[in-house]
Amino acid sequence: MYATGSFGRAEASAHSDIDLFIVSLSEAEPDRPDRSRLYKLDEILLKAELIRATKDLKFPPFSQDGRFLQHHTARKLIQSTGDQYDDAENTFTARLLLLLESRPLTASSVHSKVIDDVIAKYWGEFPTHADSFMPAYLANDILRYWRTLCLNYEASTAGKTINPDAKRKIKNYKLKHSRMLTCYSALFVLLHVFAKNGTVTVPDVQTMVYQTPIQRIEWVAMEAKGDDLASVIQPLLELYERFLVVTGTSEQEQIESFSDNVQAAKLREERSKFGDLVCKALYLIGQNNSFYRRLVV
């Protein structure tokens, strides 16, 4: 089991909910290659224990009545990469969050193995392009995930009648900070490594996976050692710290903040500035190299 969201990013507050995924290895049966080692009845018992534990710990209930508390096999996560059913079966989200912001709650060795196997899928062509490997496959999926989050935001907030304006603003504020940084911090690392070495190896991406989004941008800033980039990263971190303060309050306090026109305008300006800084950092790291061009077009 691995946590994602604010717990996966190591930035949870007292008001954070918890987002979990369950991944299992498969039985070694030739006639049933995708049968999970976690049998169905055991899966039901596990989910029941998770629901009971979150209630005891006074976490908010799992979102949408537990719709996203899902179980996948590692083989399914890997085989579905690029598949037409990847989105529909939620393996796309489970796989991307596994790489971008996951922390294991149990069986850390299984968590590491699944991560290595997923990376191996994305790095399948590395042996024949070891000196010039561009991780376009993974980068395209990260960008697709970001665009999917944007589309989901539009669909989930359209036509709401309960606190529509404030709740929509809160969702947008979170989308344009933590969601954006989760995706683009990974692209910062991949782009920097490619710009520096002309290739990106498996150890490079493994290092990136085990960093939090904040650690990734701090690492890139330290590695790049450029005054221009430092002048972008510092205000980026300051704005993100401000975001953590705002979202570390209760839902009611956030609604009150975003219902106040003056406060909401200030937060909207900060949100826009944060996106501008992410865009500028991406440009400075890429310096118009071929991988940067692939990210843009």
PDB file of C-alpha atoms in Angstrom:
ATOM      1  CA  MET A   1       0.000   0.000   0.000  1.00  0.00           C
ATOM      2  CA  TYR A   2       1.317   3.437  -0.840  1.00  0.00           C
ATOM      3  CA  ALA A   3       0.110   6.907   0.057  1.00  0.00           C
ATOM      4  CA  THR A   4      -0.084   9.715  -2.480  1.00  0.00           C
ATOM      5  CA  GLY A   5      -1.272  13.322  -2.237  1.00  0.00           C
ATOM      6  CA  SER A   6      -0.025  15.473   0.627  1.00  0.00           C
ATOM      7  CA  PHE A   7       1.170  12.429   2.609  1.00  0.00           C
ATOM      8  CA  GLY A   8       3.084  11.117  -0.412  1.00  0.00           C
ATOM      9  CA  ARG A   9       4.676  14.553  -0.846  1.00  0.00           C
ATOM     10  CA  ALA A  10       5.556  14.702   2.890  1.00  0.00           C
ATOM     11  CA  GLU A  11       3.620  17.936   3.368  1.00  0.00           C
ATOM     12  CA  ALA A  12       0.383  16.835   5.073  1.00  0.00           C
ATOM     13  CA  SER A  13      -1.372  19.011   7.636  1.00  0.00           C
ATOM     14  CA  ALA A  14      -3.795  18.199  10.442  1.00  0.00           C
ATOM     15  CA  HIS A  15      -6.633  18.677   7.943  1.00  0.00           C
ATOM     16  CA  SER A  16      -5.275  16.451   5.161  1.00  0.00           C
ATOM     17  CA  ASP A  17      -7.156  13.413   3.939  1.00  0.00           C
ATOM     18  CA  ILE A  18      -5.286  10.287   2.923  1.00  0.00           C
ATOM     19  CA  ASP A  19      -5.113   8.818  -0.582  1.00  0.00           C
ATOM     20  CA  LEU A  20      -4.044   5.182  -0.905  1.00  0.00           C
ATOM     21  CA  PHE A  21      -3.402   2.649  -3.654  1.00  0.00           C
ATOM     22  CA  ILE A  22      -2.958  -1.094  -3.274  1.00  0.00           C
ATOM     23  CA  VAL A  23      -0.582  -2.939  -5.607  1.00  0.00           C
ATOM     24  CA  SER A  24       0.213  -6.640  -5.469  1.00  0.00           C
ATOM     25  CA  LEU A  25       2.510  -9.021  -7.265  1.00  0.00           C
ATOM     26  CA  SER A  26       0.997 -11.727  -9.453  1.00  0.00           C
ATOM     27  CA  GLU A  27       0.908 -15.471  -9.018  1.00  0.00           C
ATOM     28  CA  ALA A  28       3.425 -17.388 -11.121  1.00  0.00           C
ATOM     29  CA  GLU A  29       0.764 -19.400 -12.950  1.00  0.00           C
ATOM     30  CA  PRO A  30       1.249 -19.767 -16.731  1.00  0.00           C
ATOM     31  CA  ASP A  31      -2.490 -20.139 -17.358  1.00  0.00           C
ATOM     32  CA  ARG A  32      -3.404 -17.189 -15.071  1.00  0.00           C
ATOM     33  CA  PRO A  33      -0.519 -14.710 -15.437  1.00  0.00           C
ATOM     34  CA  ASP A  34      -2.402 -11.767 -13.945  1.00  0.00           C
ATOM     35  CA  ARG A  35      -3.937 -13.435 -10.897  1.00  0.00           C
ATOM     36  CA  SER A  36      -3.081 -11.350  -7.870  1.00  0.00           C
ATOM     37  CA  ARG A  37      -1.380 -12.825  -4.840  1.00  0.00           C
ATOM     38  CA  LEU A  38      -3.875 -10.739  -2.882  1.00  0.00           C
ATOM     39  CA  TYR A  39      -7.026 -12.818  -3.277  1.00  0.00           C
ATOM     40  CA  LYS A  40     -10.415 -11.143  -3.532  1.00  0.00           C
ATOM     41  CA  LEU A  41     -11.640 -11.937  -0.011  1.00  0.00           C
ATOM     42  CA  ASP A  42      -8.340 -10.785   1.468  1.00  0.00           C
ATOM     43  CA  GLU A  43      -8.651  -7.579  -0.557  1.00  0.00           C
ATOM     44  CA  ILE A  44     -12.098  -6.967   0.954  1.00  0.00           C
ATOM     45  CA  LEU A  45     -10.764  -7.578   4.466  1.00  0.00           C
ATOM     46  CA  LEU A  46      -7.805  -5.272   3.822  1.00  0.00           C
ATOM     47  CA  LYS A  47     -10.037  -2.442   2.616  1.00  0.00           C
ATOM     48  CA  ALA A  48     -12.322  -2.920   5.601  1.00  0.00           C
ATOM     49  CA  GLU A  49      -9.331  -2.615   7.931  1.00  0.00           C
ATOM     50  CA  LEU A  50      -8.189   0.532   6.121  1.00  0.00           C
ATOM     51  CA  ILE A  51     -11.636   2.109   6.423  1.00  0.00           C
ATOM     52  CA  ARG A  52     -11.784   1.202  10.116  1.00  0.00           C
ATOM     53  CA  ALA A  53      -8.256   2.516  10.761  1.00  0.00           C
ATOM     54  CA  THR A  54      -8.902   5.862   9.038  1.00  0.00           C
ATOM     55  CA  LYS A  55     -12.055   6.297  11.134  1.00  0.00           C
ATOM     56  CA  ASP A  56     -10.160   5.511  14.329  1.00  0.00           C
ATOM     57  CA  LEU A  57      -7.451   8.020  13.368  1.00  0.00           C
ATOM     58  CA  LYS A  58     -10.163  10.591  12.504  1.00  0.00           C
ATOM     59  CA  PHE A  59      -9.122  11.030   8.891  1.00  0.00           C
ATOM     60  CA  PRO A  60     -11.786  12.298   6.478  1.00  0.00           C
ATOM     61  CA  PRO A  61     -13.570   9.397   4.706  1.00  0.00           C
ATOM     62  CA  PHE A  62     -12.039   8.099   1.475  1.00  0.00           C
ATOM     63  CA  SER A  63     -13.240  10.320  -1.364  1.00  0.00           C
ATOM     64  CA  GLN A  64     -16.298   9.426  -3.416  1.00  0.00           C
ATOM     65  CA  ASP A  65     -17.300   6.649  -1.045  1.00  0.00           C
ATOM     66  CA  GLY A  66     -14.044   4.749  -1.578  1.00  0.00           C
ATOM     67  CA  ARG A  67     -14.226   4.768  -5.362  1.00  0.00           C
ATOM     68  CA  PHE A  68     -10.477   5.358  -5.700  1.00  0.00           C
ATOM     69  CA  LEU A  69      -9.385   2.859  -3.044  1.00  0.00           C
ATOM     70  CA  GLN A  70      -8.333   0.433  -5.734  1.00  0.00           C
ATOM     71  CA  HIS A  71      -6.217  -2.672  -6.066  1.00  0.00           C
ATOM     72  CA  HIS A  72      -4.027  -3.315  -9.114  1.00  0.00           C
ATOM     73  CA  THR A  73      -1.439  -5.932  -9.886  1.00  0.00           C
ATOM     74  CA  ALA A  74       2.036  -4.725 -10.756  1.00  0.00           C
ATOM     75  CA  ARG A  75       1.803  -6.579 -14.057  1.00  0.00           C
ATOM     76  CA  LYS A  76      -1.394  -4.693 -14.928  1.00  0.00           C
ATOM     77  CA  LEU A  77       0.204  -1.342 -14.127  1.00  0.00           C
ATOM     78  CA  ILE A  78       3.071  -2.139 -16.474  1.00  0.00           C
ATOM     79  CA  GLN A  79       1.188  -3.836 -19.294  1.00  0.00           C
ATOM     80  CA  SER A  80      -1.429  -1.076 -19.433  1.00  0.00           C
ATOM     81  CA  THR A  81       1.182   1.610 -20.186  1.00  0.00           C
ATOM     82  CA  GLY A  82      -0.050   3.339 -23.330  1.00  0.00           C
ATOM     83  CA  ASP A  83      -3.062   1.008 -23.556  1.00  0.00           C
ATOM     84  CA  GLN A  84      -6.435   2.381 -24.646  1.00  0.00           C
ATOM     85  CA  TYR A  85      -7.960   1.287 -21.320  1.00  0.00           C
ATOM     86  CA  ASP A  86      -5.216   2.850 -19.179  1.00  0.00           C
ATOM     87  CA  ASP A  87      -7.340   5.870 -18.193  1.00  0.00           C
ATOM     88  CA  ALA A  88     -10.613   3.987 -17.763  1.00  0.00           C
ATOM     89  CA  GLU A  89      -9.183   1.417 -15.357  1.00  0.00           C
ATOM     90  CA  ASN A  90      -7.315   4.075 -13.310  1.00  0.00           C
ATOM     91  CA  THR A  91      -4.002   2.287 -13.847  1.00  0.00           C
ATOM     92  CA  PHE A  92      -2.698   5.463 -15.477  1.00  0.00           C
ATOM     93  CA  THR A  93      -3.230   7.511 -12.308  1.00  0.00           C
ATOM     94  CA  ALA A  94      -1.942   4.728 -10.049  1.00  0.00           C
ATOM     95  CA  ARG A  95       1.243   4.341 -12.127  1.00  0.00           C
ATOM     96  CA  LEU A  96       2.004   8.045 -12.475  1.00  0.00           C
ATOM     97  CA  LEU A  97       1.425   8.788  -8.795  1.00  0.00           C
ATOM     98  CA  LEU A  98       3.563   5.765  -7.915  1.00  0.00           C
ATOM     99  CA  LEU A  99       6.457   7.494  -9.687  1.00  0.00           C
ATOM    100  CA  LEU A 100       5.675  11.121  -8.851  1.00  0.00           C
ATOM    101  CA  GLU A 101       4.573  11.217  -5.215  1.00  0.00           C
ATOM    102  CA  SER A 102       4.244   7.850  -3.475  1.00  0.00           C
ATOM    103  CA  ARG A 103       5.384   6.646  -0.063  1.00  0.00           C
ATOM    104  CA  PRO A 104       4.930   3.003   0.989  1.00  0.00           C
ATOM    105  CA  LEU A 105       2.853   2.197   4.060  1.00  0.00           C
ATOM    106  CA  THR A 106       3.559  -1.536   3.917  1.00  0.00           C
ATOM    107  CA  ALA A 107       5.908  -3.852   2.019  1.00  0.00           C
ATOM    108  CA  SER A 108       8.488  -1.254   0.986  1.00  0.00           C
ATOM    109  CA  SER A 109      10.401  -3.950  -0.901  1.00  0.00           C
ATOM    110  CA  VAL A 110       7.368  -4.575  -3.124  1.00  0.00           C
ATOM    111  CA  HIS A 111       6.974  -0.815  -3.603  1.00  0.00           C
ATOM    112  CA  SER A 112      10.608  -0.584  -4.785  1.00  0.00           C
ATOM    113  CA  LYS A 113      10.274  -3.598  -7.065  1.00  0.00           C
ATOM    114  CA  VAL A 114       7.149  -2.262  -8.740  1.00  0.00           C
ATOM    115  CA  ILE A 115       8.798   1.132  -9.250  1.00  0.00           C
ATOM    116  CA  ASP A 116      11.834  -0.527 -10.858  1.00  0.00           C
ATOM    117  CA  ASP A 117       9.609  -2.627 -13.139  1.00  0.00           C
ATOM    118  CA  VAL A 118       7.558   0.407 -14.214  1.00  0.00           C
ATOM    119  CA  ILE A 119      10.733   2.382 -14.952  1.00  0.00           C
ATOM    120  CA  ALA A 120      12.080  -0.561 -16.974  1.00  0.00           C
ATOM    121  CA  LYS A 121       8.987  -0.329 -19.169  1.00  0.00           C
ATOM    122  CA  TYR A 122       9.565   3.367 -19.886  1.00  0.00           C
ATOM    123  CA  TRP A 123      13.323   2.797 -20.395  1.00  0.00           C
ATOM    124  CA  GLY A 124      12.859  -0.185 -22.739  1.00  0.00           C
ATOM    125  CA  GLU A 125      14.787   1.441 -25.597  1.00  0.00           C
ATOM    126  CA  PHE A 126      17.665   2.626 -23.424  1.00  0.00           C
ATOM    127  CA  PRO A 127      20.099  -0.225 -24.326  1.00  0.00           C
ATOM    128  CA  THR A 128      20.119   0.828 -27.991  1.00  0.00           C
ATOM    129  CA  HIS A 129      20.326   4.571 -27.219  1.00  0.00           C
ATOM    130  CA  ALA A 130      22.362   4.598 -24.021  1.00  0.00           C
ATOM    131  CA  ASP A 131      24.449   7.644 -24.969  1.00  0.00           C
ATOM    132  CA  SER A 132      21.519   9.787 -26.100  1.00  0.00           C
ATOM    133  CA  PHE A 133      18.409   8.445 -24.389  1.00  0.00           C
ATOM    134  CA  MET A 134      15.629  11.013 -24.161  1.00  0.00           C
ATOM    135  CA  PRO A 135      12.860   9.915 -21.738  1.00  0.00           C
ATOM    136  CA  ALA A 136      10.081  11.112 -24.030  1.00  0.00           C
ATOM    137  CA  TYR A 137       7.823   8.141 -23.206  1.00  0.00           C
ATOM    138  CA  LEU A 138       7.656   9.000 -19.506  1.00  0.00           C
ATOM    139  CA  ALA A 139       7.634  12.753 -20.136  1.00  0.00           C
ATOM    140  CA  ASN A 140       4.649  12.397 -22.452  1.00  0.00           C
ATOM    141  CA  ASP A 141       2.770  10.451 -19.787  1.00  0.00           C
ATOM    142  CA  ILE A 142       3.600  13.078 -17.141  1.00  0.00           C
ATOM    143  CA  LEU A 143       2.316  15.844 -19.425  1.00  0.00           C
ATOM    144  CA  ARG A 144      -0.767  13.761 -20.221  1.00  0.00           C
ATOM    145  CA  TYR A 145      -1.399  13.304 -16.512  1.00  0.00           C
ATOM    146  CA  TRP A 146      -1.141  17.070 -15.954  1.00  0.00           C
ATOM    147  CA  ARG A 147      -3.596  17.745 -18.785  1.00  0.00           C
ATOM    148  CA  THR A 148      -5.936  15.072 -17.421  1.00  0.00           C
ATOM    149  CA  LEU A 149      -5.923  16.798 -14.024  1.00  0.00           C
ATOM    150  CA  CYS A 150      -6.850  20.071 -15.742  1.00  0.00           C
ATOM    151  CA  LEU A 151      -9.707  18.407 -17.633  1.00  0.00           C
ATOM    152  CA  ASN A 152     -10.948  16.654 -14.504  1.00  0.00           C
ATOM    153  CA  TYR A 153     -10.970  19.993 -12.687  1.00  0.00           C
ATOM    154  CA  GLU A 154     -13.170  21.554 -15.345  1.00  0.00           C
ATOM    155  CA  ALA A 155     -15.570  18.592 -15.354  1.00  0.00           C
ATOM    156  CA  SER A 156     -15.799  18.303 -11.561  1.00  0.00           C
ATOM    157  CA  THR A 157     -16.465  21.983 -10.881  1.00  0.00           C
ATOM    158  CA  ALA A 158     -18.886  22.821 -13.680  1.00  0.00           C
ATOM    159  CA  GLY A 159     -22.462  23.456 -12.580  1.00  0.00           C
ATOM    160  CA  LYS A 160     -21.938  23.026  -8.820  1.00  0.00           C
ATOM    161  CA  THR A 161     -24.485  24.771  -6.584  1.00  0.00           C
ATOM    162  CA  ILE A 162     -22.995  24.422  -3.050  1.00  0.00           C
ATOM    163  CA  ASN A 163     -20.372  27.136  -2.431  1.00  0.00           C
ATOM    164  CA  PRO A 164     -19.621  26.966  -6.162  1.00  0.00           C
ATOM    165  CA  ASP A 165     -17.314  29.947  -6.425  1.00  0.00           C
ATOM    166  CA  ALA A 166     -15.187  29.395  -3.297  1.00  0.00           C
ATOM    167  CA  LYS A 167     -14.828  25.633  -3.728  1.00  0.00           C
ATOM    168  CA  ARG A 168     -13.953  26.030  -7.376  1.00  0.00           C
ATOM    169  CA  LYS A 169     -11.282  28.582  -6.464  1.00  0.00           C
ATOM    170  CA  ILE A 170      -9.828  26.245  -3.818  1.00  0.00           C
ATOM    171  CA  LYS A 171      -9.639  23.357  -6.297  1.00  0.00           C
ATOM    172  CA  ASN A 172      -7.985  25.607  -8.866  1.00  0.00           C
ATOM    173  CA  TYR A 173      -5.528  26.927  -6.272  1.00  0.00           C
ATOM    174  CA  LYS A 174      -4.476  23.372  -5.379  1.00  0.00           C
ATOM    175  CA  LEU A 175      -4.317  22.335  -9.038  1.00  0.00           C
ATOM    176  CA  LYS A 176      -2.024  25.252  -9.905  1.00  0.00           C
ATOM    177  CA  HIS A 177       0.337  24.592  -6.988  1.00  0.00           C
ATOM    178  CA  SER A 178       0.753  21.041  -5.656  1.00  0.00           C
ATOM    179  CA  ARG A 179      -0.580  19.228  -8.725  1.00  0.00           C
ATOM    180  CA  MET A 180       1.495  21.377 -11.044  1.00  0.00           C
ATOM    181  CA  LEU A 181       4.644  21.002  -8.968  1.00  0.00           C
ATOM    182  CA  THR A 182       4.238  17.223  -8.710  1.00  0.00           C
ATOM    183  CA  CYS A 183       4.343  16.951 -12.488  1.00  0.00           C
ATOM    184  CA  TYR A 184       6.781  19.692 -13.430  1.00  0.00           C
ATOM    185  CA  SER A 185       9.312  19.022 -10.676  1.00  0.00           C
ATOM    186  CA  ALA A 186       9.848  15.597 -12.271  1.00  0.00           C
ATOM    187  CA  LEU A 187      10.237  17.221 -15.694  1.00  0.00           C
ATOM    188  CA  PHE A 188      12.755  19.692 -14.183  1.00  0.00           C
ATOM    189  CA  VAL A 189      14.960  16.788 -13.075  1.00  0.00           C
ATOM    190  CA  LEU A 190      14.693  14.813 -16.316  1.00  0.00           C
ATOM    191  CA  LEU A 191      15.342  17.913 -18.402  1.00  0.00           C
ATOM    192  CA  HIS A 192      18.326  19.006 -16.311  1.00  0.00           C
ATOM    193  CA  VAL A 193      19.960  15.572 -16.410  1.00  0.00           C
ATOM    194  CA  PHE A 194      19.476  15.345 -20.182  1.00  0.00           C
ATOM    195  CA  ALA A 195      20.818  18.876 -20.702  1.00  0.00           C
ATOM    196  CA  LYS A 196      23.877  18.037 -18.599  1.00  0.00           C
ATOM    197  CA  ASN A 197      24.656  14.483 -19.777  1.00  0.00           C
ATOM    198  CA  GLY A 198      22.907  14.109 -23.124  1.00  0.00           C
ATOM    199  CA  THR A 199      21.115  11.031 -21.752  1.00  0.00           C
ATOM    200  CA  VAL A 200      19.013   9.940 -18.757  1.00  0.00           C
ATOM    201  CA  THR A 201      19.830   6.619 -17.097  1.00  0.00           C
ATOM    202  CA  VAL A 202      17.734   4.344 -14.899  1.00  0.00           C
ATOM    203  CA  PRO A 203      19.626   5.432 -11.731  1.00  0.00           C
ATOM    204  CA  ASP A 204      18.885   9.053 -12.689  1.00  0.00           C
ATOM    205  CA  VAL A 205      15.137   8.485 -12.759  1.00  0.00           C
ATOM    206  CA  GLN A 206      15.231   6.280  -9.648  1.00  0.00           C
ATOM    207  CA  THR A 207      16.796   9.171  -7.745  1.00  0.00           C
ATOM    208  CA  MET A 208      14.056  11.477  -9.020  1.00  0.00           C
ATOM    209  CA  VAL A 209      11.255   9.095  -8.002  1.00  0.00           C
ATOM    210  CA  TYR A 210      12.369   8.907  -4.374  1.00  0.00           C
ATOM    211  CA  GLN A 211      12.577  12.686  -4.028  1.00  0.00           C
ATOM    212  CA  THR A 212       9.602  14.812  -3.038  1.00  0.00           C
ATOM    213  CA  PRO A 213       8.610  17.565  -5.496  1.00  0.00           C
ATOM    214  CA  ILE A 214      10.273  20.197  -3.278  1.00  0.00           C
ATOM    215  CA  GLN A 215      13.476  18.139  -3.046  1.00  0.00           C
ATOM    216  CA  ARG A 216      13.531  17.870  -6.846  1.00  0.00           C
ATOM    217  CA  ILE A 217      13.509  21.588  -7.504  1.00  0.00           C
ATOM    218  CA  GLU A 218      16.002  22.232  -4.705  1.00  0.00           C
ATOM    219  CA  TRP A 219      18.277  19.565  -6.212  1.00  0.00           C
ATOM    220  CA  VAL A 220      18.045  21.062  -9.696  1.00  0.00           C
ATOM    221  CA  ALA A 221      18.782  24.536  -8.359  1.00  0.00           C
ATOM    222  CA  MET A 222      21.836  23.230  -6.511  1.00  0.00           C
ATOM    223  CA  GLU A 223      23.066  21.218  -9.502  1.00  0.00           C
ATOM    224  CA  ALA A 224      22.541  23.951 -12.065  1.00  0.00           C
ATOM    225  CA  LYS A 225      24.324  26.595  -9.959  1.00  0.00           C
ATOM    226  CA  GLY A 226      22.995  29.340 -12.173  1.00  0.00           C
ATOM    227  CA  ASP A 227      22.092  32.797 -10.874  1.00  0.00           C
ATOM    228  CA  ASP A 228      19.191  33.070 -13.312  1.00  0.00           C
ATOM    229  CA  LEU A 229      17.656  29.785 -12.177  1.00  0.00           C
ATOM    230  CA  ALA A 230      18.275  30.556  -8.490  1.00  0.00           C
ATOM    231  CA  SER A 231      16.391  33.829  -8.906  1.00  0.00           C
ATOM    232  CA  VAL A 232      13.397  31.799 -10.098  1.00  0.00           C
ATOM    233  CA  ILE A 233      13.565  28.853  -7.690  1.00  0.00           C
ATOM    234  CA  GLN A 234      13.731  30.967  -4.524  1.00  0.00           C
ATOM    235  CA  PRO A 235      10.455  32.859  -5.106  1.00  0.00           C
ATOM    236  CA  LEU A 236       8.926  29.602  -6.361  1.00  0.00           C
ATOM    237  CA  LEU A 237       9.693  27.961  -3.011  1.00  0.00           C
ATOM    238  CA  GLU A 238       8.409  30.975  -1.112  1.00  0.00           C
ATOM    239  CA  LEU A 239       5.099  30.903  -2.975  1.00  0.00           C
ATOM    240  CA  TYR A 240       4.796  27.173  -2.374  1.00  0.00           C
ATOM    241  CA  GLU A 241       5.389  27.696   1.336  1.00  0.00           C
ATOM    242  CA  ARG A 242       2.573  30.242   1.269  1.00  0.00           C
ATOM    243  CA  PHE A 243       0.378  27.646  -0.463  1.00  0.00           C
ATOM    244  CA  LEU A 244       1.097  25.110   2.290  1.00  0.00           C
ATOM    245  CA  VAL A 245       0.077  27.641   4.946  1.00  0.00           C
ATOM    246  CA  VAL A 246      -3.199  28.410   3.175  1.00  0.00           C
ATOM    247  CA  THR A 247      -4.127  24.777   2.504  1.00  0.00           C
ATOM    248  CA  GLY A 248      -3.026  23.668   5.969  1.00  0.00           C
ATOM    249  CA  THR A 249      -6.178  25.227   7.430  1.00  0.00           C
ATOM    250  CA  SER A 250      -9.626  23.658   7.728  1.00  0.00           C
ATOM    251  CA  GLU A 251     -11.963  23.500   4.747  1.00  0.00           C
ATOM    252  CA  GLN A 252     -14.229  26.123   6.328  1.00  0.00           C
ATOM    253  CA  GLU A 253     -11.312  28.503   6.832  1.00  0.00           C
ATOM    254  CA  GLN A 254     -10.289  28.028   3.206  1.00  0.00           C
ATOM    255  CA  ILE A 255     -13.844  28.713   2.031  1.00  0.00           C
ATOM    256  CA  GLU A 256     -13.889  31.932   4.063  1.00  0.00           C
ATOM    257  CA  SER A 257     -10.557  33.033   2.568  1.00  0.00           C
ATOM    258  CA  PHE A 258     -11.634  32.379  -0.998  1.00  0.00           C
ATOM    259  CA  SER A 259     -15.051  33.964  -0.392  1.00  0.00           C
ATOM    260  CA  ASP A 260     -13.376  37.232   0.559  1.00  0.00           C
ATOM    261  CA  ASN A 261     -12.882  39.138  -2.704  1.00  0.00           C
ATOM    262  CA  VAL A 262      -9.695  40.918  -1.610  1.00  0.00           C
ATOM    263  CA  GLN A 263      -8.061  37.778  -0.222  1.00  0.00           C
ATOM    264  CA  ALA A 264      -9.195  35.685  -3.196  1.00  0.00           C
ATOM    265  CA  ALA A 265      -7.696  38.202  -5.641  1.00  0.00           C
ATOM    266  CA  LYS A 266      -4.361  38.073  -3.812  1.00  0.00           C
ATOM    267  CA  LEU A 267      -4.325  34.266  -3.850  1.00  0.00           C
ATOM    268  CA  ARG A 268      -5.260  34.245  -7.534  1.00  0.00           C
ATOM    269  CA  GLU A 269      -2.340  36.566  -8.287  1.00  0.00           C
ATOM    270  CA  GLU A 270       0.025  34.276  -6.355  1.00  0.00           C
ATOM    271  CA  ARG A 271      -1.315  31.264  -8.248  1.00  0.00           C
ATOM    272  CA  SER A 272      -0.643  32.934 -11.595  1.00  0.00           C
ATOM    273  CA  LYS A 273       2.839  34.035 -10.531  1.00  0.00           C
ATOM    274  CA  PHE A 274       3.626  30.478  -9.424  1.00  0.00           C
ATOM    275  CA  GLY A 275       2.721  29.143 -12.880  1.00  0.00           C
ATOM    276  CA  ASP A 276       4.837  31.846 -14.535  1.00  0.00           C
ATOM    277  CA  LEU A 277       7.841  30.834 -12.412  1.00  0.00           C
ATOM    278  CA  VAL A 278       7.389  27.136 -13.265  1.00  0.00           C
ATOM    279  CA  CYS A 279       7.326  28.055 -16.957  1.00  0.00           C
ATOM    280  CA  LYS A 280      10.437  30.231 -16.649  1.00  0.00           C
ATOM    281  CA  ALA A 281      12.317  27.552 -14.708  1.00  0.00           C
ATOM    282  CA  LEU A 282      11.480  24.960 -17.362  1.00  0.00           C
ATOM    283  CA  TYR A 283      12.858  27.265 -20.051  1.00  0.00           C
ATOM    284  CA  LEU A 284      16.054  28.056 -18.128  1.00  0.00           C
ATOM    285  CA  ILE A 285      16.732  24.386 -17.396  1.00  0.00           C
ATOM    286  CA  GLY A 286      16.056  23.281 -20.954  1.00  0.00           C
ATOM    287  CA  GLN A 287      17.872  26.146 -22.725  1.00  0.00           C
ATOM    288  CA  ASN A 288      16.049  25.189 -25.910  1.00  0.00           C
ATOM    289  CA  ASN A 289      17.690  21.736 -26.204  1.00  0.00           C
ATOM    290  CA  SER A 290      15.989  18.943 -28.149  1.00  0.00           C
ATOM    291  CA  PHE A 291      14.269  17.439 -25.101  1.00  0.00           C
ATOM    292  CA  TYR A 292      12.849  20.846 -24.145  1.00  0.00           C
ATOM    293  CA  ARG A 293      11.456  21.148 -27.663  1.00  0.00           C
ATOM    294  CA  ARG A 294       9.747  17.748 -27.255  1.00  0.00           C
ATOM    295  CA  LEU A 295       8.101  18.940 -24.058  1.00  0.00           C
ATOM    296  CA  VAL A 296       6.725  22.034 -25.752  1.00  0.00           C
ATOM    297  CA  VAL A 297       5.758  20.627 -29.169  1.00  0.00           C
TER     298      VAL A 297
END
